[in-house]
mmCIF file with all atom_site columns, C-alpha atoms in Angstrom:
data_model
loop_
_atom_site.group_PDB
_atom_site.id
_atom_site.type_symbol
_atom_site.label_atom_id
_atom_site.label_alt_id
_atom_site.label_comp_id
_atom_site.label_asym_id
_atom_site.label_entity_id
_atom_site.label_seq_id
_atom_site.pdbx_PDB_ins_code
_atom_site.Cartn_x
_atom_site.Cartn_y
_atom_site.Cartn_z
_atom_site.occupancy
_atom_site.B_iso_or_equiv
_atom_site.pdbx_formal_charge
_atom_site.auth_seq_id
_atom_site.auth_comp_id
_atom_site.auth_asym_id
_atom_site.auth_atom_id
_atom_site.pdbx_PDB_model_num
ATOM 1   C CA . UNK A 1 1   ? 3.801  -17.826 -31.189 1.00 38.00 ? 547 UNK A CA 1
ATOM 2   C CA . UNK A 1 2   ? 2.339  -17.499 -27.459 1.00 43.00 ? 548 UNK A CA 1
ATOM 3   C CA . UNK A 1 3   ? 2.796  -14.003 -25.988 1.00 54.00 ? 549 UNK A CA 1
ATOM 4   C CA . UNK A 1 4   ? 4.890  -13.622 -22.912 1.00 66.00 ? 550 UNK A CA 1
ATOM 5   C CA . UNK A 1 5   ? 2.449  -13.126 -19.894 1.00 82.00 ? 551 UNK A CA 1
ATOM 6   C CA . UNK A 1 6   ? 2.345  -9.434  -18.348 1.00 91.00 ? 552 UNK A CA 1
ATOM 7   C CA . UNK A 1 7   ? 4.115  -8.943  -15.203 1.00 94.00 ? 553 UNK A CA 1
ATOM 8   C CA . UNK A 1 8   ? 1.843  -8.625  -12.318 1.00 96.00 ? 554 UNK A CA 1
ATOM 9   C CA . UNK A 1 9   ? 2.643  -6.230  -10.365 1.00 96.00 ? 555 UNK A CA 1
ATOM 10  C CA . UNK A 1 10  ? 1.469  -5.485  -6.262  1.00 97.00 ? 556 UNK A CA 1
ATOM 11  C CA . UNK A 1 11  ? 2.051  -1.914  -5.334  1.00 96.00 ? 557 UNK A CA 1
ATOM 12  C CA . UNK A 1 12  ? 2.089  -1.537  -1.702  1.00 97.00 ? 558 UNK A CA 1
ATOM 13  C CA . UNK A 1 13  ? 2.610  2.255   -0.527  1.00 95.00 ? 559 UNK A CA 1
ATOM 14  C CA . UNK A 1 14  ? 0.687  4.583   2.035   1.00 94.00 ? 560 UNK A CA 1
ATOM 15  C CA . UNK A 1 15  ? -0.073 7.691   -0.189  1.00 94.00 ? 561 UNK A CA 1
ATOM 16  C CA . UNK A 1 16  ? -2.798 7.200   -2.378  1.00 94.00 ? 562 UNK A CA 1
ATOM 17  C CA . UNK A 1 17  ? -1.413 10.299  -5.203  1.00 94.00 ? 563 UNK A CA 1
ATOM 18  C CA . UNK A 1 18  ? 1.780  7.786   -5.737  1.00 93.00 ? 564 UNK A CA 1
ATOM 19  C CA . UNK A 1 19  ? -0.049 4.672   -5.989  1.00 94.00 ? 565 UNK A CA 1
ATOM 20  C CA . UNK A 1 20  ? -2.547 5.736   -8.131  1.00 94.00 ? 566 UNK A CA 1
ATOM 21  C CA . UNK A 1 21  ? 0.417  7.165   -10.349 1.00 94.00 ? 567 UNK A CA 1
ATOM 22  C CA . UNK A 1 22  ? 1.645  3.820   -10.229 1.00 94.00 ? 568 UNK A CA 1
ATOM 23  C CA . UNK A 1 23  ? -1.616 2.389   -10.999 1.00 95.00 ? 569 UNK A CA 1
ATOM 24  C CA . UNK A 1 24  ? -1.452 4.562   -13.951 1.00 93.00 ? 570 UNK A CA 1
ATOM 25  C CA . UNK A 1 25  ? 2.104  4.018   -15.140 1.00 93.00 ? 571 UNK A CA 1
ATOM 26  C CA . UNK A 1 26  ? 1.699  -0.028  -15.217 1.00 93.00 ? 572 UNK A CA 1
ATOM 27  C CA . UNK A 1 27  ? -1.535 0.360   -17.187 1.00 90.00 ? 573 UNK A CA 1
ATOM 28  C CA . UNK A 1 28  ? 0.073  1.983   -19.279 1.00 87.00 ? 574 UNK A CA 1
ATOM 29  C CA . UNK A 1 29  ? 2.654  0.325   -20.496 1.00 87.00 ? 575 UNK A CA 1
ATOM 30  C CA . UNK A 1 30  ? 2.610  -2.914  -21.682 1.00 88.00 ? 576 UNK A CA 1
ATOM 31  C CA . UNK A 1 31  ? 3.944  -6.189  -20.320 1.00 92.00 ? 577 UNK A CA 1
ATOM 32  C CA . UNK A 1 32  ? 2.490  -5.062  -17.087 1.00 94.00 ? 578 UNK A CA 1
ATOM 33  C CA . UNK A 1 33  ? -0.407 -5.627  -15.114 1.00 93.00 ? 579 UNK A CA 1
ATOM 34  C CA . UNK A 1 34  ? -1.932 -4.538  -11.362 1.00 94.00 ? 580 UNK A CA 1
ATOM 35  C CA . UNK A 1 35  ? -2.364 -6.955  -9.343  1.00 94.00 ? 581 UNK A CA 1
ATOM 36  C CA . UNK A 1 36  ? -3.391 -5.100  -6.287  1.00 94.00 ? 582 UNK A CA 1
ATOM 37  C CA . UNK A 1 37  ? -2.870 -2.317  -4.315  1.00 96.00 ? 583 UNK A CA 1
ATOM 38  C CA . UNK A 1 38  ? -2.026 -2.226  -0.324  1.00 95.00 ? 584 UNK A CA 1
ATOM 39  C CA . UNK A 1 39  ? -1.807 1.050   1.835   1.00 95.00 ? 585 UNK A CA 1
ATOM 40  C CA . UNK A 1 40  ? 0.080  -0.310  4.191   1.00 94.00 ? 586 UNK A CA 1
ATOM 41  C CA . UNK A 1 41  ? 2.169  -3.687  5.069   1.00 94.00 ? 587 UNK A CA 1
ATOM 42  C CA . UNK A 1 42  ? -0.689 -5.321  7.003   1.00 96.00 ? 588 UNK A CA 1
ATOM 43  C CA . UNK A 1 43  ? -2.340 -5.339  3.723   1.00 96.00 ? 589 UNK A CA 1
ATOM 44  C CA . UNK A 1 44  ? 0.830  -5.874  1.643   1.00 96.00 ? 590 UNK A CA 1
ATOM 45  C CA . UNK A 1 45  ? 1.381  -9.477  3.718   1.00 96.00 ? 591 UNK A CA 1
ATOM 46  C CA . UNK A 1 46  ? -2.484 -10.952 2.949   1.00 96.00 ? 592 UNK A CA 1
ATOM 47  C CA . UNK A 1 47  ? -2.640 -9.450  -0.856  1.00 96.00 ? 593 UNK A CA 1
ATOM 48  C CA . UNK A 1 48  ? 0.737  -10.968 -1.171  1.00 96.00 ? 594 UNK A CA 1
ATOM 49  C CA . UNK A 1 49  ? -0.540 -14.525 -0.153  1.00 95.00 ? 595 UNK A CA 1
ATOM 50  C CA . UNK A 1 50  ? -4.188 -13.660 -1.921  1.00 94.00 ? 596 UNK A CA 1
ATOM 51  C CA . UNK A 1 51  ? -2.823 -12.421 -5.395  1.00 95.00 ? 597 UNK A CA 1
ATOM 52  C CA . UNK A 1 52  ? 0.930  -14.282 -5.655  1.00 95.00 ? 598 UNK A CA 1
ATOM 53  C CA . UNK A 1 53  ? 2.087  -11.477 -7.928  1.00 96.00 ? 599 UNK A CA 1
ATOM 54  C CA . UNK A 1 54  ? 5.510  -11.587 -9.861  1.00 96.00 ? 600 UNK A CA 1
ATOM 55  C CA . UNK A 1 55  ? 6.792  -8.320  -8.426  1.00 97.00 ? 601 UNK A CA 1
ATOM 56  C CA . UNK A 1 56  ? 6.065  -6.166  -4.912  1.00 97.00 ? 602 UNK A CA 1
ATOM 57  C CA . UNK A 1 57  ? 6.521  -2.867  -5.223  1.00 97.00 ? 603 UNK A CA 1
ATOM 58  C CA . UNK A 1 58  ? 6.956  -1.996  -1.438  1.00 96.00 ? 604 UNK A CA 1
ATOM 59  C CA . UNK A 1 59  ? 7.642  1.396   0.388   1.00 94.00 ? 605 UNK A CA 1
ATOM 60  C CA . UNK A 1 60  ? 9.265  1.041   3.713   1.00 92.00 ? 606 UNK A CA 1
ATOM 61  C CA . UNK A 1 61  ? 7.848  4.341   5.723   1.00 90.00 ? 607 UNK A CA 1
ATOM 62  C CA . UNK A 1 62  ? 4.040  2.881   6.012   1.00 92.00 ? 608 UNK A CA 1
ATOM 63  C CA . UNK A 1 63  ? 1.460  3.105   9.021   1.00 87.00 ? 609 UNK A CA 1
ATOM 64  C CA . UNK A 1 64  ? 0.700  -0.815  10.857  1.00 88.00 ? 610 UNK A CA 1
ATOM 65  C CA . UNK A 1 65  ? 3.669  -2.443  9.713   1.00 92.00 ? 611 UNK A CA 1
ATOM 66  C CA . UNK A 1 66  ? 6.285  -0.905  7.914   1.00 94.00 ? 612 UNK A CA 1
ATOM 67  C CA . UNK A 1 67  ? 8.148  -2.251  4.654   1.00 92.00 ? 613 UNK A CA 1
ATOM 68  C CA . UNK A 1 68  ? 11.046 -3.961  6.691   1.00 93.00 ? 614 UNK A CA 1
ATOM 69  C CA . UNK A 1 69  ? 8.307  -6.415  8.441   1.00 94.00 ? 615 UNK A CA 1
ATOM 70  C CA . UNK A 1 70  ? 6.653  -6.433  5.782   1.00 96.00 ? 616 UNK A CA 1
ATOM 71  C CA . UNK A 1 71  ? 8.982  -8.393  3.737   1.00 95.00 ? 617 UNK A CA 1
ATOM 72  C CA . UNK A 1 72  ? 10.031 -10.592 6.300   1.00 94.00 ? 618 UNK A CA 1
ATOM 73  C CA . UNK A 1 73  ? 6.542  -12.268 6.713   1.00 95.00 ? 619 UNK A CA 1
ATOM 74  C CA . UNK A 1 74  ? 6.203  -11.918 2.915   1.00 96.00 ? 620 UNK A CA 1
ATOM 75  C CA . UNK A 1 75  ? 9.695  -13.810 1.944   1.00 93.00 ? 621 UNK A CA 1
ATOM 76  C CA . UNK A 1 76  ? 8.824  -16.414 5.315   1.00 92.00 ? 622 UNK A CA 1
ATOM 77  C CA . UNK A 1 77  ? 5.473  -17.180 3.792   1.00 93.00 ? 623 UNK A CA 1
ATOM 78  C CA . UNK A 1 78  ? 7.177  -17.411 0.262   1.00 92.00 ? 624 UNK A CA 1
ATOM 79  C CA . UNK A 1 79  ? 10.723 -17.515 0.304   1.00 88.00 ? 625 UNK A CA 1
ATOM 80  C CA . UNK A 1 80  ? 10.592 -17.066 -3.625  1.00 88.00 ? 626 UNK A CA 1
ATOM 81  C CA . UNK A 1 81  ? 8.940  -13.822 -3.833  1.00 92.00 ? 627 UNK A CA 1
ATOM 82  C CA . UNK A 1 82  ? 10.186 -10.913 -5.708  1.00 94.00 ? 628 UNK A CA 1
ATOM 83  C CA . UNK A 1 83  ? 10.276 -7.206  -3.538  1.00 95.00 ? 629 UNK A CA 1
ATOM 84  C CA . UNK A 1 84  ? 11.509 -4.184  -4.995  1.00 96.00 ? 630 UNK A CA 1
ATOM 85  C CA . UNK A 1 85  ? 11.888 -1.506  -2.775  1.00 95.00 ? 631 UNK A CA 1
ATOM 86  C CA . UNK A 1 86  ? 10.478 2.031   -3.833  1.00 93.00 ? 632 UNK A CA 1
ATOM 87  C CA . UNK A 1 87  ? 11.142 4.728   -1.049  1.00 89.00 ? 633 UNK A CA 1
ATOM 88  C CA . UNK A 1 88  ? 11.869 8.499   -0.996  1.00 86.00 ? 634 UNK A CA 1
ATOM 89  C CA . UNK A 1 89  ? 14.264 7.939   1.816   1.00 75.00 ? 635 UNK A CA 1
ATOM 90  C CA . UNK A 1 90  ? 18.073 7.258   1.691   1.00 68.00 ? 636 UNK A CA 1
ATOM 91  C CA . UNK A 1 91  ? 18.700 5.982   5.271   1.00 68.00 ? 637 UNK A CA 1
ATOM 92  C CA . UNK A 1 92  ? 21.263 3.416   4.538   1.00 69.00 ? 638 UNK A CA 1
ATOM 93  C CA . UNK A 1 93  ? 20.282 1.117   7.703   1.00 78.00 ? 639 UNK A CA 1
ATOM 94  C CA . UNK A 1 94  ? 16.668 0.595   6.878   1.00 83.00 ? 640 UNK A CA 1
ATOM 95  C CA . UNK A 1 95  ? 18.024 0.049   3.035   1.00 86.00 ? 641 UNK A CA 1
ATOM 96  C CA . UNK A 1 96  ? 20.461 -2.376  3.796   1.00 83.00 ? 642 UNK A CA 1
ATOM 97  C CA . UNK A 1 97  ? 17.954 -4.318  6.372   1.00 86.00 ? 643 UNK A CA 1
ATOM 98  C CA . UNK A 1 98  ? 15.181 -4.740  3.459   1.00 88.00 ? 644 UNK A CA 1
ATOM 99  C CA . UNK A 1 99  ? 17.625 -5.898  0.978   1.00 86.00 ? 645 UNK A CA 1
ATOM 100 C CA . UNK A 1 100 ? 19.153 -8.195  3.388   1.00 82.00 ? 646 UNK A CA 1
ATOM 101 C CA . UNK A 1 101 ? 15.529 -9.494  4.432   1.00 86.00 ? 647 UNK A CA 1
ATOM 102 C CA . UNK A 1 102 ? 15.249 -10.367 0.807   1.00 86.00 ? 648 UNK A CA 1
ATOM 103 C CA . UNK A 1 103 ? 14.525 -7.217  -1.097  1.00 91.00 ? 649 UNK A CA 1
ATOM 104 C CA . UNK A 1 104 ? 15.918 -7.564  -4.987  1.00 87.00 ? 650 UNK A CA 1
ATOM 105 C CA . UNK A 1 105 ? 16.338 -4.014  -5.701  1.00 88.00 ? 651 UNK A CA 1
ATOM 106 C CA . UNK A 1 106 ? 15.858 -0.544  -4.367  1.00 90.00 ? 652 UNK A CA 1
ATOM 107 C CA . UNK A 1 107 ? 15.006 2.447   -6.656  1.00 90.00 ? 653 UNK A CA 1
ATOM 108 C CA . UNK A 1 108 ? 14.082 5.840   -5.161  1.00 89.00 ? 654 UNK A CA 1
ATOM 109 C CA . UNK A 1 109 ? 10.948 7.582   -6.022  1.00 88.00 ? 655 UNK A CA 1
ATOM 110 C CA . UNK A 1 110 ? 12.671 10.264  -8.662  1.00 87.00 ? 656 UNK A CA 1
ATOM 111 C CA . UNK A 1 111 ? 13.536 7.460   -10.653 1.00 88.00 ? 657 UNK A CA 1
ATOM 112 C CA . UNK A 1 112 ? 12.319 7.491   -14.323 1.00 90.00 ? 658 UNK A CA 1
ATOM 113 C CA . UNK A 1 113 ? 9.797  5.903   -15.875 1.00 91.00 ? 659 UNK A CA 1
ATOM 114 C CA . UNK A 1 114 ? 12.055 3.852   -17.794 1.00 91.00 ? 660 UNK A CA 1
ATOM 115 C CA . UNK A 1 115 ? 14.096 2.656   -14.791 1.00 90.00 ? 661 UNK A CA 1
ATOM 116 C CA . UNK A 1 116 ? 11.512 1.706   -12.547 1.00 93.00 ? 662 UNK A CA 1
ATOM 117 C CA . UNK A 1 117 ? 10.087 -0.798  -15.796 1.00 92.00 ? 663 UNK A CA 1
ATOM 118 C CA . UNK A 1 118 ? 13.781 -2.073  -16.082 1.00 90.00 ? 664 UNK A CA 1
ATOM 119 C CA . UNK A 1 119 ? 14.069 -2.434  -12.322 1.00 91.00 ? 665 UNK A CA 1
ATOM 120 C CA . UNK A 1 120 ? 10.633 -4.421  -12.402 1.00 94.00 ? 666 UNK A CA 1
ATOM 121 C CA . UNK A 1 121 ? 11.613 -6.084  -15.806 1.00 91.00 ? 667 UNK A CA 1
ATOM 122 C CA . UNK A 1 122 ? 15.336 -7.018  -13.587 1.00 87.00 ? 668 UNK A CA 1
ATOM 123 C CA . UNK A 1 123 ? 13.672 -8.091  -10.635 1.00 90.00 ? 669 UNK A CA 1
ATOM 124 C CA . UNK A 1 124 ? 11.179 -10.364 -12.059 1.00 91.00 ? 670 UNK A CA 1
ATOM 125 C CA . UNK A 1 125 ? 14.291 -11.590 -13.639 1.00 85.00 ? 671 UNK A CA 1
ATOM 126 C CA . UNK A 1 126 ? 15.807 -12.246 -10.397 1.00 80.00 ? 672 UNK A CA 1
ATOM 127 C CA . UNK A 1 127 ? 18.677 -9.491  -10.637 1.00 80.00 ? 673 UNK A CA 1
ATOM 128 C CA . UNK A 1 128 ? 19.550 -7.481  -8.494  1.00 79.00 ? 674 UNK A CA 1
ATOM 129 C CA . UNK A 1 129 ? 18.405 -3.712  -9.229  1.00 82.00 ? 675 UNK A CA 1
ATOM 130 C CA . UNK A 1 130 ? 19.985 -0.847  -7.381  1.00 80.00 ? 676 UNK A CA 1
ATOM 131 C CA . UNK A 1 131 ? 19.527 2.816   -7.919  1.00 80.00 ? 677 UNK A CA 1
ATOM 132 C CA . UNK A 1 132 ? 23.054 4.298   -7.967  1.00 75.00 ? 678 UNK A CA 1
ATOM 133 C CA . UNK A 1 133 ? 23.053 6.180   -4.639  1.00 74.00 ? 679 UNK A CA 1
ATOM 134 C CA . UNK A 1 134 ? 21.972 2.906   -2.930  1.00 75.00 ? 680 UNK A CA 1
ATOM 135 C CA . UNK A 1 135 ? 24.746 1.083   -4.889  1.00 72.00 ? 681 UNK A CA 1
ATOM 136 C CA . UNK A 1 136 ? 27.495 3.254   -4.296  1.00 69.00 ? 682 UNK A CA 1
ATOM 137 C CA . UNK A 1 137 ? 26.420 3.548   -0.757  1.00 69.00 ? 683 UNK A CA 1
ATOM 138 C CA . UNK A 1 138 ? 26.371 -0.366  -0.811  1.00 66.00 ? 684 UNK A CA 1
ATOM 139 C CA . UNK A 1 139 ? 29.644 -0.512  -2.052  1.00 60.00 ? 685 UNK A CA 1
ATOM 140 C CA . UNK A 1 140 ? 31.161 2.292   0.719   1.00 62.00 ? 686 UNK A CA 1
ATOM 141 C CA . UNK A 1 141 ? 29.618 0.792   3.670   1.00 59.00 ? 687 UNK A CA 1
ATOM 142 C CA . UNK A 1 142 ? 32.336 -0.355  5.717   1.00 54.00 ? 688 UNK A CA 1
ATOM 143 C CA . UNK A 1 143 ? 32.726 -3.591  6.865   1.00 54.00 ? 689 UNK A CA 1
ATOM 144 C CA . UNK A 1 144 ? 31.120 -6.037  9.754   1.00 50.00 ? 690 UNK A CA 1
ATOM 145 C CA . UNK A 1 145 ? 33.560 -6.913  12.121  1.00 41.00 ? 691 UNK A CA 1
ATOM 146 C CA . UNK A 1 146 ? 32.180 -10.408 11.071  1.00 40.00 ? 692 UNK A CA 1
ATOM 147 C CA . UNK A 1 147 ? 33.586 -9.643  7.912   1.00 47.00 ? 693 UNK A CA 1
ATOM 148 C CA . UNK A 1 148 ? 36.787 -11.087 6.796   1.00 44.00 ? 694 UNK A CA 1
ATOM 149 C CA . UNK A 1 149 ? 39.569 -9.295  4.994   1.00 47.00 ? 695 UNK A CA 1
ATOM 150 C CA . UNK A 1 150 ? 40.638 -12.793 3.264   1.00 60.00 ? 696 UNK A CA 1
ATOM 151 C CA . UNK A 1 151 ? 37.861 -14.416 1.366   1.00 70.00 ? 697 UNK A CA 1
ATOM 152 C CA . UNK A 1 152 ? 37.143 -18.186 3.135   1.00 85.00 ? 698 UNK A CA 1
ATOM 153 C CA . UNK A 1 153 ? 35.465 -19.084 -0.038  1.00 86.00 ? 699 UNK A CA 1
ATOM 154 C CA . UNK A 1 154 ? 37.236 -21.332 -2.847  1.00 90.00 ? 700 UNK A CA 1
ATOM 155 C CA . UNK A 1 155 ? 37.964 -20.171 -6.504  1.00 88.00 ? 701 UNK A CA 1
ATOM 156 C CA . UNK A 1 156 ? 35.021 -22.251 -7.783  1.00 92.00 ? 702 UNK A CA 1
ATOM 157 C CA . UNK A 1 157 ? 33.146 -20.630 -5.258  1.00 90.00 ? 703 UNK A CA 1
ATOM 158 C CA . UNK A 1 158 ? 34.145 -17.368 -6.217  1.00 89.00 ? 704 UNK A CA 1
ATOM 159 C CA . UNK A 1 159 ? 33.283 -18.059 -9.721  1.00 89.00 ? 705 UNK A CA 1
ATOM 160 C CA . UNK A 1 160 ? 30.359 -19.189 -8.864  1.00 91.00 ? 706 UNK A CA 1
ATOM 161 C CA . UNK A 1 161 ? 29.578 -16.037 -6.444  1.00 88.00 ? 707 UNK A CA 1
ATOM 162 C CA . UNK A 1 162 ? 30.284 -13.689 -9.321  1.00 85.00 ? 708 UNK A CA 1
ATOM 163 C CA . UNK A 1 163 ? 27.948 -15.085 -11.064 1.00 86.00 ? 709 UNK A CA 1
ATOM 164 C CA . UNK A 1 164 ? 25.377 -15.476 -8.694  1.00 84.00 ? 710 UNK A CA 1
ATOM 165 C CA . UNK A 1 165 ? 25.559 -11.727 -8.243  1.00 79.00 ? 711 UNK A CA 1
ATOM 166 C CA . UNK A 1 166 ? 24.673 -10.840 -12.014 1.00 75.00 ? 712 UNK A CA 1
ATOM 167 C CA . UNK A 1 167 ? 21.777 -12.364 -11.948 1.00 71.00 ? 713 UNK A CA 1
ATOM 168 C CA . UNK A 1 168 ? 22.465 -15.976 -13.228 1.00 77.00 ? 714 UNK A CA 1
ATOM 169 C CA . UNK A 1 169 ? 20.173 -18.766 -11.942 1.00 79.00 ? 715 UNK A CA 1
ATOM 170 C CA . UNK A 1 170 ? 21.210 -22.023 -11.116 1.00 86.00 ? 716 UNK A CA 1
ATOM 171 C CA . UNK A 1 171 ? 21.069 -23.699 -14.407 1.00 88.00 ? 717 UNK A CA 1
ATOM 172 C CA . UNK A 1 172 ? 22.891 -20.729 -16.154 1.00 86.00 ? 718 UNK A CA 1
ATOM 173 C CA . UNK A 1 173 ? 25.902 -20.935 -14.103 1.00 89.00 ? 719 UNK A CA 1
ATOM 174 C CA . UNK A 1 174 ? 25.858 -24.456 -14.496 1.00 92.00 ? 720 UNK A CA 1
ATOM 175 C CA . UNK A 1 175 ? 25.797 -24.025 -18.103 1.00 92.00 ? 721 UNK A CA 1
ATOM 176 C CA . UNK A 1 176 ? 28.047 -21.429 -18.039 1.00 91.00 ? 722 UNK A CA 1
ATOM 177 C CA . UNK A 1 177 ? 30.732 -23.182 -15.455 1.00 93.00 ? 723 UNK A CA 1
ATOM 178 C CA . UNK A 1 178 ? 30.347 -26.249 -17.188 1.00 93.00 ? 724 UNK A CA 1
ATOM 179 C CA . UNK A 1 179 ? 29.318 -27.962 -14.080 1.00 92.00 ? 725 UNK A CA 1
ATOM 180 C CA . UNK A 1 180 ? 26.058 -30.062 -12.978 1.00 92.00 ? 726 UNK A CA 1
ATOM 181 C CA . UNK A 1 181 ? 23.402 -28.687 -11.634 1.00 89.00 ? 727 UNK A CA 1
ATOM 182 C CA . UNK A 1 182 ? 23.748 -30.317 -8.435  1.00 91.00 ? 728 UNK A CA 1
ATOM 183 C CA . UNK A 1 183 ? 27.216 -29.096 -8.079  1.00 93.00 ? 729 UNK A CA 1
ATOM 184 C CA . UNK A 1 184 ? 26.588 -25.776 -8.032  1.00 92.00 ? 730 UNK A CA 1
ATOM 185 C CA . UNK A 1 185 ? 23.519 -25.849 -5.914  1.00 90.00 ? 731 UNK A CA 1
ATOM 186 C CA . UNK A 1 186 ? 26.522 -27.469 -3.254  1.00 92.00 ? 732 UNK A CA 1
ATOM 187 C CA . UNK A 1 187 ? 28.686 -24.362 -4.243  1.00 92.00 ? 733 UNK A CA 1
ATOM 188 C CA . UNK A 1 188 ? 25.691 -21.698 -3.303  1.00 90.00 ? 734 UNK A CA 1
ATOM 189 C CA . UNK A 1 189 ? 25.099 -23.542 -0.383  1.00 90.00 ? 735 UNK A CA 1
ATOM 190 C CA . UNK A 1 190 ? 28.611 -23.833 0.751   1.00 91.00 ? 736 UNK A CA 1
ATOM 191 C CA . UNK A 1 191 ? 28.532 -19.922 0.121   1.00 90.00 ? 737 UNK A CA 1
ATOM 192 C CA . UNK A 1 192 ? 26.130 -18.778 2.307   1.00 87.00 ? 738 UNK A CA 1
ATOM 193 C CA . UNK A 1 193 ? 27.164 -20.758 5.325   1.00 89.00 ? 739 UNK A CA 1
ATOM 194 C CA . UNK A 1 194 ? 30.809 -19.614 5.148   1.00 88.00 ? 740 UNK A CA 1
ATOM 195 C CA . UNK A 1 195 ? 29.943 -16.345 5.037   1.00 86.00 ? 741 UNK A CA 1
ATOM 196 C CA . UNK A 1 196 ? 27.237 -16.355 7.185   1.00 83.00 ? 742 UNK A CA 1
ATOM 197 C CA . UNK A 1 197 ? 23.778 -15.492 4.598   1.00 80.00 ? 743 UNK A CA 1
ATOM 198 C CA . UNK A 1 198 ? 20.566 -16.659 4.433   1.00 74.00 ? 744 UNK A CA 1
ATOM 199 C CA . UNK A 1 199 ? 19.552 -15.630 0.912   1.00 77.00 ? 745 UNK A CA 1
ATOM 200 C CA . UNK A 1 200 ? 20.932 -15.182 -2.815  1.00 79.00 ? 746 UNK A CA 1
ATOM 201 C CA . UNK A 1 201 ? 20.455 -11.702 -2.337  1.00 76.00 ? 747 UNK A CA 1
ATOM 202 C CA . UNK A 1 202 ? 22.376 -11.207 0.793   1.00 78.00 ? 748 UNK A CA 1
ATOM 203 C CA . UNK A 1 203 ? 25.337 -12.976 -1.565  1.00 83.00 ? 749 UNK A CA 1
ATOM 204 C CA . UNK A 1 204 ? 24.839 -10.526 -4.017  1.00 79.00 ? 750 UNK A CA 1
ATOM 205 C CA . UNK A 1 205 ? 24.946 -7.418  -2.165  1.00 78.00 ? 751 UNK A CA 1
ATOM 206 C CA . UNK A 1 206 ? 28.656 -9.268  -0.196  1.00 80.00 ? 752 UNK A CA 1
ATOM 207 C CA . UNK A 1 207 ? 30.030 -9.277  -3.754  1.00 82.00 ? 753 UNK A CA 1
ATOM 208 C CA . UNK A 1 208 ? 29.422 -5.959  -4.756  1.00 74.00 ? 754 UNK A CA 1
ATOM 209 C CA . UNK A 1 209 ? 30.832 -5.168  -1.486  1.00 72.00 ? 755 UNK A CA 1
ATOM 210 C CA . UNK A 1 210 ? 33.618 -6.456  -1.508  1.00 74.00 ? 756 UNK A CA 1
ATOM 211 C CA . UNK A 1 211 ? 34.654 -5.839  -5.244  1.00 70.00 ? 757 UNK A CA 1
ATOM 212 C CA . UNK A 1 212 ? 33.819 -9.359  -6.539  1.00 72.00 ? 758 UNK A CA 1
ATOM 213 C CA . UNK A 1 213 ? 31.119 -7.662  -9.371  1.00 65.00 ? 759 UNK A CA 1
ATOM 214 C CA . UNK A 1 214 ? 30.052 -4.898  -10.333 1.00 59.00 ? 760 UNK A CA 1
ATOM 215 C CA . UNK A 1 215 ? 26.169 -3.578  -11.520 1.00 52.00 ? 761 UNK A CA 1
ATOM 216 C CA . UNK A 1 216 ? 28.108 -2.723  -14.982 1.00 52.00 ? 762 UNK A CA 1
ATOM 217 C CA . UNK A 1 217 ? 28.348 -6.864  -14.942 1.00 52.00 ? 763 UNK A CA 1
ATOM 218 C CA . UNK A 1 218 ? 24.687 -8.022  -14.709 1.00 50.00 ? 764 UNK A CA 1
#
């Protein structure tokens, strides 16, 4: 039986004492591996294209470029690249920009041990993985004026949107919907252009919003 491959990991922060605790902490345990290290998000953007890694561990306060531009060259470059965010601040609107550039997650940096490897272990997953101040922040933050009180999205697509937002990929919702693959693909698109989102996450982050699922559901 083949072993599963580590998950290589890029941690990108601008204090040397936390990455090298990082560094550390990955070596450590196992399933994980370093990829590289970046002090800032100049470096984060070429080690990203130079090293591909499965996960980007990415601070947002950095020196050069911060975290928030950051991921957007990182995600236009590779759309399919996983970011978790790892930050000592709480500032919703910096939060909410990262994870709506892309970001899968957000922990804070008094996280565990044990929930920063299931927030890398979710991410590389592709779930969503929220610490629970973000989340219920996420959840409390009022509404865009863009947003609309009565969903424009059909019951399929709200199936389908529920879904999305545990974690399920394409395939598994088919599966689980009992629909082709194409179908649903149509379903996610139709999503994000009725409600106005450019990624999977962004769709995510709506449902939790607005009560569709829950983090309990993933």
């Amino acid at each position: 039986m083949t072993e599963a491959a580590n998950i290589r990991v890029l941690i990108v922060d601008d204090h040397p004492v936390v990455r090298e605790g990082l560094r550390g902490l990955l070596s450590f345990k196992p399933g994980f591996e370093v990829a590289g290290e970046a002090e800032d998000g100049v470096e984060a953007v070429l080690q990203a294209a130079q090293y591909r890694p499965d996960v980007i561990l990415m601070d947002l306060e950095m020196p050069r470029k911060n975290g928030l531009e950051a991921i957007k060259e990182i995600k236009a470059a590779r759309p399919e690249a996983k970011i978790l965010i790892l930050t000592s601040f709480t500032e919703d609107r910096k939060i909410f920009a990262a994870l709506e550039a892309g970001a899968l997650g957000c922990l804070l940096k008094d996280s565990s041990p044990q929930e920063l490897m299931r927030a890398i272990r979710d991410v590389y997953q592709g779930e969503l993985a929220l610490h629970p101040a973000i989340a219920r922040k996420m959840i409390a933050r009022p509404q865009s004026e863009t947003d609309s009180t009565d969903s424009p999205l059909t019951d399929r697509e709200l199936e389908v949107l529920k879904l999305l937002a545990q974690g399920l990929d394409n395939h598994d919702i088919a599966a689980q919907l009992v629909i082709s693959l194409p179908t649903v693909r149509s379903h996610v698109t139709n999503i994000l252009t009725k409600l106005n989102l450019s990624n999977r996450t962004q769709a995510a982050l709506y449902a939790l919003r607005h009560n569709l699922a829950s983090l309990d559901d993933q």
